[in-house]
Amino acid sequence: MKKAILIESDEPPSQAGVQRALRLAPSTHSSSTFRRRYFPDVSPQQWNDWRWQLANRVTTIPELERFVDLSDEERPTFKGHGILPLSITPYYLSLVHPTDSSQPIRRSVVPTHHEQLLSRGEAADPLGEEDDSPVPGLVHRYPDRVLLLATNACSVYCRYCTRSRRVGNHGRRDGLLQAQWERCLEYIRSHPQVRDVLISGGDPLTLPDKRLQWLLSRLRAIPSVEIIRIGTKVPAVLPQRITRELVSVLRRFHPLWISLHFTHPDELTSETTRACGRLADAGIPLGSQTVLLQGINDDVPTMRALFQGLLRIRVRPYYLYQCDPIQGSAHFRTPVERGLEIIRGLRGHTTGYAVPTYVIDAPGGGGKIPLLPQYCLGPSADGDSLMLTNYEGGTFHYPTP
Ligand SMILES: *Cc1c(COP(=O)(O)O)cnc(C)c1O
C-alpha cells in the first residue's frame, strides 16, 4: 500500500496531471485519422514536428478545397477576400468540419466574402495602436506596461484578428526585425516605469527558439522589467510547437506569464492538453483570452464548456473580449448584451476561476474597459442599506456604514 502511494507521488507531475485532464475530457477528435486520410505518406513523427506543420500550412483556396467543400459564402468572388491572408496548419485543419460551413472552428479560420463588407464604425486600426506607438513594433498605452509586437506572422490567421492590418508578412527578414527589436529594447531601457512587457504579434511562438531566447534574455537584462508576458494561440493551433526544448528556454526567464488565445471547446484536444501541461509544469501561469463571436461561441453552454475545460488543463480564463470593429468583421460581432448574459450565466453558477473579465477594448485607444451585469441595485428606500441582486435573482441588503 505504502509502496503504491510512493510510486504515485514519484510520477512526474506532467504525467499525472495531463493523464487526469485527458480522462476528464475524453477527446473524440483524432488527428491521426485525418493524417492517414490526407497525408498517407507522412509519418506521425513528421506530423508531430511543428516545422512540418508550418511548412505544410494551407494558404490558398484551391489547396483548401482538397479538404473542405466550400460554401457559396466561402468561395471567393473576383475581388478575392479581404486583406487578411489565409493560413491553417494541417493540425488545426483536422478540427475543421469538411462539409458544415457553420461549424465554429471552420468559421473562425475559413474566409468568407463578408470580409469585404465595410460597416459603420469599422477601421483598419480601431484601437488606435499606431497612435500609441513610440517606436515601430511597440505600443505604450498604459503607464507601467508595453505591448511588443515581435513578429507579424502567425501559423493560423483568425478571421476576426484585431491586428489584421499588419499580420501576414511571412517573408521574415531577420535583419529588419532585429533592428526593430533593438529600438524597442532601447525604448524600454530608457523608460524604467515599464515593469511589464507583453510580447505579442503575430504569434511570438512561431519564432525559432534561438530568436525567442535572444529577445527574452535582452528583456531580462533590463532591471526595471519585472514580468514578461507572451500572447500566443500556438497551443490551440500548433500544439506541436510546445517542445521540451522550447519549454526549457522559456522557464529560464521567470517570472514569465503566458496568455493563450482560445475560441471554442473543440480546441481542447489531447494535443493541446499536453502542450498546456508542459507549460504549466514549467511553472508558467497560463491565462486565456477569448473573443466573443456571433454564432461561434456566443452562448452560455459553449462558453461554460470552454472555460471549465480550460481550468481542467490549468488555464485560467482571463479576458473575454467584445469583438473589435476591424474592417469586415460585422458578421462576427454580437450586441454587448450577449456578453453580459454570458457573464450572468456563469458567475455564481460555476467556479469563479472560470469567469473571465468581459471587456471592450475601446476604439480610439481608450484601452480595455470592463463590463459587468448590474448586480448593484442602489440604495434602499430608507437609505439604510445597499440593495444587491445575486446570481439567482434574489435581492439582498448590505447595511450602509
Ligand atoms: C491589452 C494590452 C495590454 C495589457 O493589458 P492588461 O490588462 O495588463 O492585460 C497592454 N498594452 C496594450 C496596448 C494592450 O492592448
XYZ file of C-alpha atoms and ligand atoms in Angstrom:
416
model
C 0.000 0.000 0.000
C 2.698 2.371 1.093
C 4.726 1.444 -1.950
C 1.804 2.197 -4.277
C 1.451 5.663 -2.800
C 5.156 6.241 -3.197
C 5.042 5.280 -6.862
C 2.086 7.580 -7.413
C 3.885 10.562 -5.906
C 7.041 9.764 -7.856
C 5.176 10.056 -11.107
C 6.247 13.269 -12.879
C 3.534 15.877 -12.422
C 3.227 16.237 -16.197
C 2.182 12.590 -16.499
C -0.293 12.593 -13.656
C -1.890 15.975 -14.363
C -2.150 15.542 -18.090
C -3.490 11.988 -17.804
C -6.158 13.169 -15.399
C -7.105 16.098 -17.645
C -7.372 13.734 -20.596
C -9.566 11.358 -18.602
C -11.862 14.161 -17.505
C -12.369 15.393 -21.055
C -12.132 12.407 -23.367
C -11.285 13.825 -26.744
C -13.263 12.430 -29.652
C -11.003 14.216 -32.097
C -8.297 12.166 -33.739
C -5.784 13.986 -35.867
C -4.217 10.638 -36.813
C -7.341 9.620 -38.792
C -7.091 12.910 -40.649
C -3.369 12.419 -41.243
C -3.807 8.920 -42.646
C -6.568 10.096 -44.952
C -4.997 13.274 -46.356
C -1.281 12.754 -45.734
C -0.848 8.990 -46.117
C 2.906 9.290 -46.702
C 3.530 11.453 -43.649
C 4.776 9.677 -40.523
C 3.486 10.509 -37.037
C 6.979 11.906 -36.321
C 6.708 14.354 -39.221
C 3.137 15.260 -38.307
C 4.223 15.996 -34.740
C 7.090 18.203 -35.911
C 5.994 21.826 -35.744
C 8.282 22.726 -38.636
C 6.456 20.202 -40.815
C 3.156 21.697 -39.667
C 4.353 25.201 -40.572
C 5.807 24.144 -43.919
C 2.549 22.418 -44.855
C 0.143 25.175 -43.899
C -2.801 25.583 -46.244
C -2.581 29.108 -47.605
C -4.673 29.145 -50.803
C -8.315 28.465 -51.630
C -7.512 25.728 -54.197
C -5.438 23.876 -51.570
C -8.224 24.300 -49.032
C -10.720 22.746 -51.448
C -8.859 19.466 -51.142
C -10.084 19.234 -47.544
C -13.270 21.262 -47.399
C -16.409 21.604 -49.571
C -16.573 25.380 -49.865
C -19.962 27.055 -49.476
C -21.033 29.941 -51.743
C -20.090 32.398 -48.996
C -16.625 30.895 -48.725
C -15.995 30.788 -52.451
C -14.025 33.927 -53.309
C -15.597 36.436 -55.667
C -13.427 38.030 -58.372
C -12.157 40.541 -55.809
C -10.902 37.761 -53.618
C -11.386 38.041 -49.864
C -10.262 40.847 -47.585
C -6.706 41.830 -46.809
C -6.066 39.152 -44.206
C -4.170 36.181 -45.650
C -5.327 32.596 -45.326
C -3.300 30.146 -43.290
C -4.338 26.968 -41.478
C -1.962 24.345 -40.074
C -2.745 20.729 -41.041
C -3.335 20.033 -37.331
C -5.955 22.782 -36.991
C -7.463 21.773 -40.312
C -8.101 18.359 -38.768
C -10.550 20.168 -36.459
C -12.350 21.921 -39.345
C -15.595 20.278 -40.445
C -15.291 19.256 -44.116
C -18.937 19.914 -45.080
C -20.583 22.074 -42.396
C -19.669 25.697 -43.157
C -21.398 26.886 -39.970
C -19.076 24.876 -37.700
C -17.442 27.262 -35.177
C -13.816 26.260 -35.820
C -14.376 26.490 -39.569
C -15.973 29.929 -39.403
C -13.094 31.264 -37.322
C -10.407 30.406 -39.928
C -12.014 29.981 -43.368
C -12.559 33.346 -45.099
C -15.968 34.382 -46.415
C -16.972 37.250 -48.690
C -18.428 39.051 -45.632
C -14.840 40.166 -45.013
C -15.151 42.544 -47.964
C -18.042 44.407 -46.417
C -17.038 47.614 -44.653
C -19.581 48.537 -41.975
C -20.203 51.645 -39.884
C -17.568 52.224 -37.217
C -15.064 49.785 -38.662
C -11.434 50.738 -39.151
C -8.102 49.146 -40.004
C -6.720 50.108 -36.586
C -9.793 50.623 -34.383
C -7.794 50.553 -31.155
C -5.544 53.353 -32.381
C -2.431 51.308 -31.672
C -0.376 53.182 -34.244
C -1.092 56.460 -32.368
C 0.275 54.966 -29.136
C 3.376 53.585 -30.792
C 6.540 55.490 -29.775
C 8.755 53.242 -31.942
C 7.680 50.737 -34.609
C 6.545 47.441 -33.114
C 5.851 48.834 -29.636
C 2.548 50.083 -28.164
C 2.788 52.072 -24.936
C -0.749 52.848 -23.795
C -0.792 52.133 -20.068
C 1.569 53.725 -17.533
C 3.554 50.665 -16.471
C 3.452 48.165 -19.327
C 4.067 47.890 -23.051
C 2.999 45.661 -25.881
C 5.885 44.459 -28.048
C 4.758 43.219 -31.471
C 7.635 40.827 -32.056
C 6.558 39.357 -35.408
C 3.765 39.740 -37.935
C 3.479 36.032 -38.640
C 1.010 33.518 -37.251
C 0.616 29.829 -38.061
C -3.146 30.283 -38.434
C -4.977 33.540 -39.209
C -8.170 34.090 -37.243
C -10.660 35.863 -39.466
C -11.550 38.352 -36.700
C -7.923 39.292 -35.959
C -7.581 42.610 -34.186
C -4.244 43.173 -35.984
C -5.400 42.124 -39.450
C -3.946 45.423 -40.674
C -0.413 44.218 -40.086
C -0.229 40.439 -39.745
C 0.656 38.060 -42.523
C 4.132 39.096 -43.528
C 5.804 35.725 -43.739
C 8.777 36.938 -45.770
C 10.539 37.413 -42.456
C 13.613 39.492 -42.846
C 15.502 38.759 -39.665
C 17.781 41.763 -40.076
C 14.888 44.227 -40.246
C 13.117 42.574 -37.360
C 16.308 42.606 -35.327
C 16.761 46.351 -35.907
C 13.167 46.947 -34.839
C 13.607 44.857 -31.682
C 16.744 46.812 -30.782
C 14.795 50.078 -30.931
C 12.009 48.602 -28.780
C 14.562 47.382 -26.230
C 16.194 50.802 -26.185
C 12.796 52.424 -25.516
C 12.048 50.002 -22.647
C 15.534 50.563 -21.189
C 15.036 54.315 -21.214
C 11.531 54.118 -19.668
C 12.012 52.476 -16.252
C 8.327 52.899 -15.435
C 7.767 49.911 -17.762
C 7.716 46.939 -15.382
C 5.707 44.556 -17.574
C 6.423 43.673 -21.217
C 3.801 41.798 -23.180
C 5.275 40.096 -26.234
C 2.662 39.579 -28.915
C 2.419 39.938 -32.675
C 1.597 37.989 -34.816
C 2.393 34.987 -32.750
C 5.775 35.128 -30.963
C 5.880 31.345 -30.553
C 6.207 30.965 -34.339
C 9.748 32.371 -33.893
C 12.621 29.875 -33.622
C 13.830 29.043 -30.096
C 17.097 30.941 -30.630
C 15.391 34.178 -31.625
C 12.967 33.960 -28.711
C 15.807 33.253 -26.331
C 17.650 36.291 -27.655
C 14.677 38.578 -27.117
C 13.806 37.178 -23.688
C 17.375 37.417 -22.434
C 17.688 41.039 -23.604
C 14.437 41.912 -21.838
C 15.523 40.091 -18.661
C 18.752 42.099 -18.675
C 16.707 45.291 -18.142
C 16.465 45.741 -14.347
C 13.158 47.641 -14.422
C 11.358 44.831 -16.284
C 9.688 42.776 -13.561
C 7.446 40.444 -15.522
C 7.405 39.256 -19.107
C 4.247 38.006 -20.774
C 3.777 36.192 -24.068
C 0.495 36.240 -26.003
C 0.012 33.228 -28.292
C -2.523 30.949 -29.959
C 0.094 28.265 -30.627
C -1.133 25.731 -28.011
C -4.531 25.744 -29.792
C -3.443 25.823 -33.435
C 0.086 24.354 -33.410
C 0.459 22.436 -30.129
C 3.442 20.534 -31.606
C 5.414 23.780 -31.145
C 5.437 23.332 -27.351
C 8.503 21.111 -27.357
C 10.626 20.233 -24.346
C 13.375 22.400 -25.831
C 11.087 25.430 -26.104
C 9.838 24.947 -22.567
C 13.395 24.709 -21.257
C 14.146 28.051 -22.935
C 11.026 29.732 -21.566
C 11.458 28.566 -17.976
C 14.797 30.362 -17.728
C 13.066 33.744 -17.873
C 10.704 33.640 -14.909
C 8.582 35.402 -13.814
C 7.082 34.636 -17.229
C 3.339 34.504 -17.841
C 1.579 33.296 -20.970
C -1.815 34.392 -22.311
C -3.318 31.801 -24.626
C -5.977 32.510 -27.183
C -8.883 30.047 -27.254
C -12.131 30.332 -29.180
C -14.138 27.157 -28.734
C -14.195 23.976 -26.603
C -13.469 21.896 -29.748
C -9.907 23.241 -29.451
C -9.317 21.348 -26.195
C -7.811 18.235 -27.747
C -5.329 15.773 -26.276
C -2.501 17.573 -28.153
C -3.492 20.929 -26.648
C -3.910 19.349 -23.204
C -0.329 18.036 -23.375
C 1.040 21.385 -24.610
C -0.612 23.310 -21.772
C 0.507 20.649 -19.279
C 4.117 21.160 -20.299
C 3.897 24.928 -19.911
C 2.113 24.682 -16.571
C 4.637 22.118 -15.285
C 7.375 24.615 -16.135
C 5.773 26.966 -13.619
C 4.341 29.318 -16.208
C 0.993 30.766 -15.111
C -1.426 30.392 -18.019
C -4.334 32.732 -18.752
C -6.692 32.662 -21.696
C -8.202 35.301 -23.909
C -11.359 34.663 -25.936
C -13.123 36.875 -28.465
C -16.925 36.790 -28.311
C -18.064 35.754 -31.794
C -21.547 35.613 -33.247
C -22.682 32.037 -33.898
C -19.296 30.651 -32.818
C -19.172 30.916 -29.043
C -21.886 33.426 -28.086
C -23.956 31.243 -25.787
C -23.624 30.136 -22.161
C -23.240 26.364 -22.715
C -20.386 26.853 -25.198
C -18.572 29.348 -23.005
C -19.100 27.237 -19.893
C -17.653 24.202 -21.679
C -14.692 26.271 -22.876
C -13.891 27.920 -19.544
C -14.411 24.798 -17.422
C -12.327 22.845 -19.953
C -9.559 25.436 -19.697
C -9.453 25.078 -15.912
C -9.017 21.314 -16.348
C -5.893 21.972 -18.416
C -4.702 24.568 -15.885
C -5.504 27.672 -17.915
C -7.319 30.483 -16.062
C -9.830 32.392 -18.237
C -8.519 35.972 -18.169
C -10.353 38.163 -20.691
C -13.484 37.794 -22.771
C -13.290 40.436 -25.491
C -16.106 42.136 -27.299
C -15.079 41.727 -30.974
C -13.056 44.727 -32.185
C -14.583 46.647 -35.126
C -11.870 45.767 -37.627
C -12.712 46.027 -41.317
C -15.130 43.334 -42.500
C -15.980 41.958 -39.041
C -19.724 42.805 -38.791
C -20.720 39.157 -39.280
C -18.731 38.248 -36.174
C -19.921 40.958 -33.813
C -22.628 40.450 -31.198
C -24.544 43.018 -29.149
C -22.862 43.785 -25.808
C -25.983 42.395 -24.068
C -24.964 38.931 -25.291
C -21.643 39.140 -23.479
C -23.344 40.389 -20.310
C -25.829 37.484 -20.494
C -22.917 35.063 -20.730
C -21.205 36.552 -17.690
C -24.502 36.478 -15.802
C -24.928 32.825 -16.810
C -21.513 31.917 -15.437
C -20.920 33.978 -12.303
C -22.176 32.065 -9.271
C -23.311 29.143 -11.420
C -19.797 27.774 -11.789
C -16.259 28.103 -10.402
C -15.277 31.725 -10.038
C -11.957 30.990 -11.745
C -13.969 30.012 -14.846
C -15.372 33.534 -15.209
C -13.137 35.912 -17.203
C -13.385 39.687 -17.187
C -15.557 40.836 -20.070
C -14.009 43.901 -21.737
C -14.369 46.223 -24.672
C -11.032 47.454 -25.943
C -12.248 50.976 -26.556
C -11.955 52.269 -30.130
C -9.629 55.231 -30.316
C -7.116 53.965 -27.772
C -9.165 54.018 -24.568
C -7.817 50.657 -23.515
C -9.711 47.748 -22.020
C -12.930 48.758 -20.268
C -14.596 46.087 -18.092
C -18.305 45.375 -18.362
C -20.374 43.679 -15.658
C -24.040 42.794 -15.425
C -25.872 45.052 -12.950
C -25.607 43.394 -9.531
C -25.842 46.597 -7.551
C -29.448 47.890 -7.427
C -28.687 51.093 -5.488
C -29.739 52.360 -2.027
C -32.900 51.026 -0.348
C -35.907 53.357 0.101
C -34.978 54.088 3.737
C -31.355 54.690 2.759
C -30.112 52.250 5.415
C -28.801 49.683 3.022
C -27.476 48.945 -0.407
C -29.661 46.607 -2.470
C -27.874 43.847 -4.360
C -29.008 41.028 -6.562
C -27.327 37.625 -6.625
C -26.845 35.043 -9.387
C -30.287 33.501 -8.725
C -32.052 36.866 -8.979
C -32.699 37.182 -5.235
C -32.442 40.615 -3.598
C -30.119 41.192 -0.639
C -29.374 44.170 1.553
C -25.985 45.236 2.803
C -26.149 47.728 5.703
C -24.783 51.098 4.671
C -21.911 52.034 7.008
C -4.113 44.515 -23.513
C -2.988 45.417 -23.543
C -2.031 45.430 -22.511
C -2.139 44.510 -21.305
O -3.279 44.792 -20.574
P -3.568 44.011 -19.196
O -4.924 44.477 -18.776
O -2.496 44.391 -18.239
O -3.534 42.541 -19.511
C -1.001 46.308 -22.599
N -0.880 47.170 -23.626
C -1.789 47.196 -24.624
C -1.616 48.191 -25.716
C -2.863 46.323 -24.628
O -3.749 46.336 -25.634
